[in-house]
Short mmCIF file of C-alpha atoms in Angstrom, two decimals:
data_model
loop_
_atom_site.label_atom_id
_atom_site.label_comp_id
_atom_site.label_asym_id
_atom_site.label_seq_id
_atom_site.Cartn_x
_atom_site.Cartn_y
_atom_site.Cartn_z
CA UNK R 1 -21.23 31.89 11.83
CA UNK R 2 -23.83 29.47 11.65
CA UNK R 3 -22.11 25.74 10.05
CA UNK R 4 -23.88 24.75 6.75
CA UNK R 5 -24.79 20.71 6.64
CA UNK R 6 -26.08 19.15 3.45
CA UNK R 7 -27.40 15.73 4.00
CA UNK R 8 -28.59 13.88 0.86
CA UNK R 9 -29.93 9.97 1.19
CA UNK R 10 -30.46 7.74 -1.43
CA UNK R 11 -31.80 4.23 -0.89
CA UNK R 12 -30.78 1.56 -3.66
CA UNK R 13 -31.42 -2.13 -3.77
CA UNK R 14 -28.26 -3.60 -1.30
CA UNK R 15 -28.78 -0.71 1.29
CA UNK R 16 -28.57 3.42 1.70
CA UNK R 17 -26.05 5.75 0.96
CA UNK R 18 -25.59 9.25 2.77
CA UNK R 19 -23.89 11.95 1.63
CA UNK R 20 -22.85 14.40 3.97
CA UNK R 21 -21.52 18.00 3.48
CA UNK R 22 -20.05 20.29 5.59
CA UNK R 23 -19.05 20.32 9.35
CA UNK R 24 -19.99 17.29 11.73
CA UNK R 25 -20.27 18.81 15.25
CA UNK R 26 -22.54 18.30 18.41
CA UNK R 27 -24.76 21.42 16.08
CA UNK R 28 -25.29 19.28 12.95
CA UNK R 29 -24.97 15.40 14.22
CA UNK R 30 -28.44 15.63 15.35
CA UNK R 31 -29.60 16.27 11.96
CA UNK R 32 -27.36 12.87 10.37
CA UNK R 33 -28.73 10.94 13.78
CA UNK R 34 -32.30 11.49 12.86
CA UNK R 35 -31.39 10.37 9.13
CA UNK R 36 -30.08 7.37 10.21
CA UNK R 37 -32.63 6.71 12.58
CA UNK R 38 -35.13 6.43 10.26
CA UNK R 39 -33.68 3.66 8.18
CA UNK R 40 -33.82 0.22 8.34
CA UNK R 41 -30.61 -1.67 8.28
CA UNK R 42 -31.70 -5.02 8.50
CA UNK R 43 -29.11 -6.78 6.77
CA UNK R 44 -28.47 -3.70 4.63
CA UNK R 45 -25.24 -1.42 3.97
CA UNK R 46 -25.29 1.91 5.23
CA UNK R 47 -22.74 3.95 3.67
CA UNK R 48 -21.41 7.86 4.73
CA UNK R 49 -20.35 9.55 2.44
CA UNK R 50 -17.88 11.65 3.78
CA UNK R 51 -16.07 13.46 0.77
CA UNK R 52 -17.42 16.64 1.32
CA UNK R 53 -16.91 16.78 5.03
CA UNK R 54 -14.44 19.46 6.22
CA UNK R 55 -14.61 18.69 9.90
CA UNK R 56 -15.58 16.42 12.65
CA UNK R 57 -15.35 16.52 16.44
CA UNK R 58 -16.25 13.56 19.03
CA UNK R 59 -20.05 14.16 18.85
CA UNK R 60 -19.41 12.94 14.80
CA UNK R 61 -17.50 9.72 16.99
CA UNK R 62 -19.79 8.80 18.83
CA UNK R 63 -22.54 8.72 16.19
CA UNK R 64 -20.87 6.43 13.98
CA UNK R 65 -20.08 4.04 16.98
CA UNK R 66 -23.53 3.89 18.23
CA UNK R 67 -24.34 3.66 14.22
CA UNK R 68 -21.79 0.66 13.73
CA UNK R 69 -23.77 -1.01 16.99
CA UNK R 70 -27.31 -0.91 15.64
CA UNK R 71 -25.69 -1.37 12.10
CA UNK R 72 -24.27 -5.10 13.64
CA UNK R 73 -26.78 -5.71 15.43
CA UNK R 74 -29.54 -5.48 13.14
CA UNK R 75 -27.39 -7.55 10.25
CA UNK R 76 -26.48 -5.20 8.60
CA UNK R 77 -22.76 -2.73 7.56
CA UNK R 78 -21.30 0.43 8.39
CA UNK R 79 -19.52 1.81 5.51
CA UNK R 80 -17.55 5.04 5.76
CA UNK R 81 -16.40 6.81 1.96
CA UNK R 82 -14.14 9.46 1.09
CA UNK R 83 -12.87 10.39 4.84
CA UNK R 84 -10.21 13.24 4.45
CA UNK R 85 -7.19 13.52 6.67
CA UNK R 86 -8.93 15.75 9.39
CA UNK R 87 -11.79 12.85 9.95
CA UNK R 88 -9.45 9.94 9.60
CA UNK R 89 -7.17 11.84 12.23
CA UNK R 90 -9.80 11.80 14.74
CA UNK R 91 -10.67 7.88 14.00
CA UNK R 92 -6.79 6.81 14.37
CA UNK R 93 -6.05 9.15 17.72
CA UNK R 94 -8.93 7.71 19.23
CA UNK R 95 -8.04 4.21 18.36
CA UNK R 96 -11.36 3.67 16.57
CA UNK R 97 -10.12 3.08 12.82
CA UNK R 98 -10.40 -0.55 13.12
CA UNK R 99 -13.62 -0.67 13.70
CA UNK R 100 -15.02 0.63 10.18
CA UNK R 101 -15.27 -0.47 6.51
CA UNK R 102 -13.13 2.72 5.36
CA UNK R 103 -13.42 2.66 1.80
CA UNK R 104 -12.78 4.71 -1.53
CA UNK R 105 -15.36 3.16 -3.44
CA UNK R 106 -18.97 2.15 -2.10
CA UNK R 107 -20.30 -1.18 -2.83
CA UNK R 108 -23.80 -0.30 -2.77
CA UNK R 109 -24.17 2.32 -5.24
CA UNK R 110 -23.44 0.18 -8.69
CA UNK R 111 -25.65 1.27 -11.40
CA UNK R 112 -27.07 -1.38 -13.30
CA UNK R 113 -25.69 -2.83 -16.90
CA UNK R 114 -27.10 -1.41 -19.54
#
């Protein structure tokens, strides 16, 4: 069975969020990585959206660690949304949790006042 990704970004004033969907493996990081790649965070928040994720191995790890690295040092935030039990498992075995914004709500996606 092939895994199904859906990757949607939108770019707002304070930064960029990404929603993900589906499984985060070594198959469908690549496809995120090159997403992220092409933004720049200077001073900007990037936030994941992980709601719809049902899965993530080490490959998903490492991406957000070398993600949180540029993130810092270009100025900018890493902001991880909506992690379910299966990804925040893999972020508190591996001791990582700490080193996120894990939030339920973003802070970059307010709409404006009408």
């Amino acid at each position: 069975m092939v895994p199904t990704l859906g990757i949607n970004v939108r770019t707002h004033e304070a930064g960029t969020v990404i929603t993900i969907a589906g499984e985060l493996d070594c198959d469908t990081v690549p496809h995120i990585r090159r997403a992220i790649n092409a933004l720049d965070l200077r001073g900007h928040t990037l936030t994941l959206d992980f709601t719809d994720v049902t899965f993530m191995d080490s490959t998903a790890l490492n991406m957000l660690l070398t993600t949180r690295l540029r993130a810092r040092e270009q100025g900018g935030t890493l902001e991880l949304l909506g992690l379910r039990p299966p990804a925040l498992h893999v972020l508190y075995i591996t001791g990582t949790a700490g080193l996120f914004n894990i939030t339920d709500h973003p802070k970059n996606t307010r709409t404006p006042a009408h």
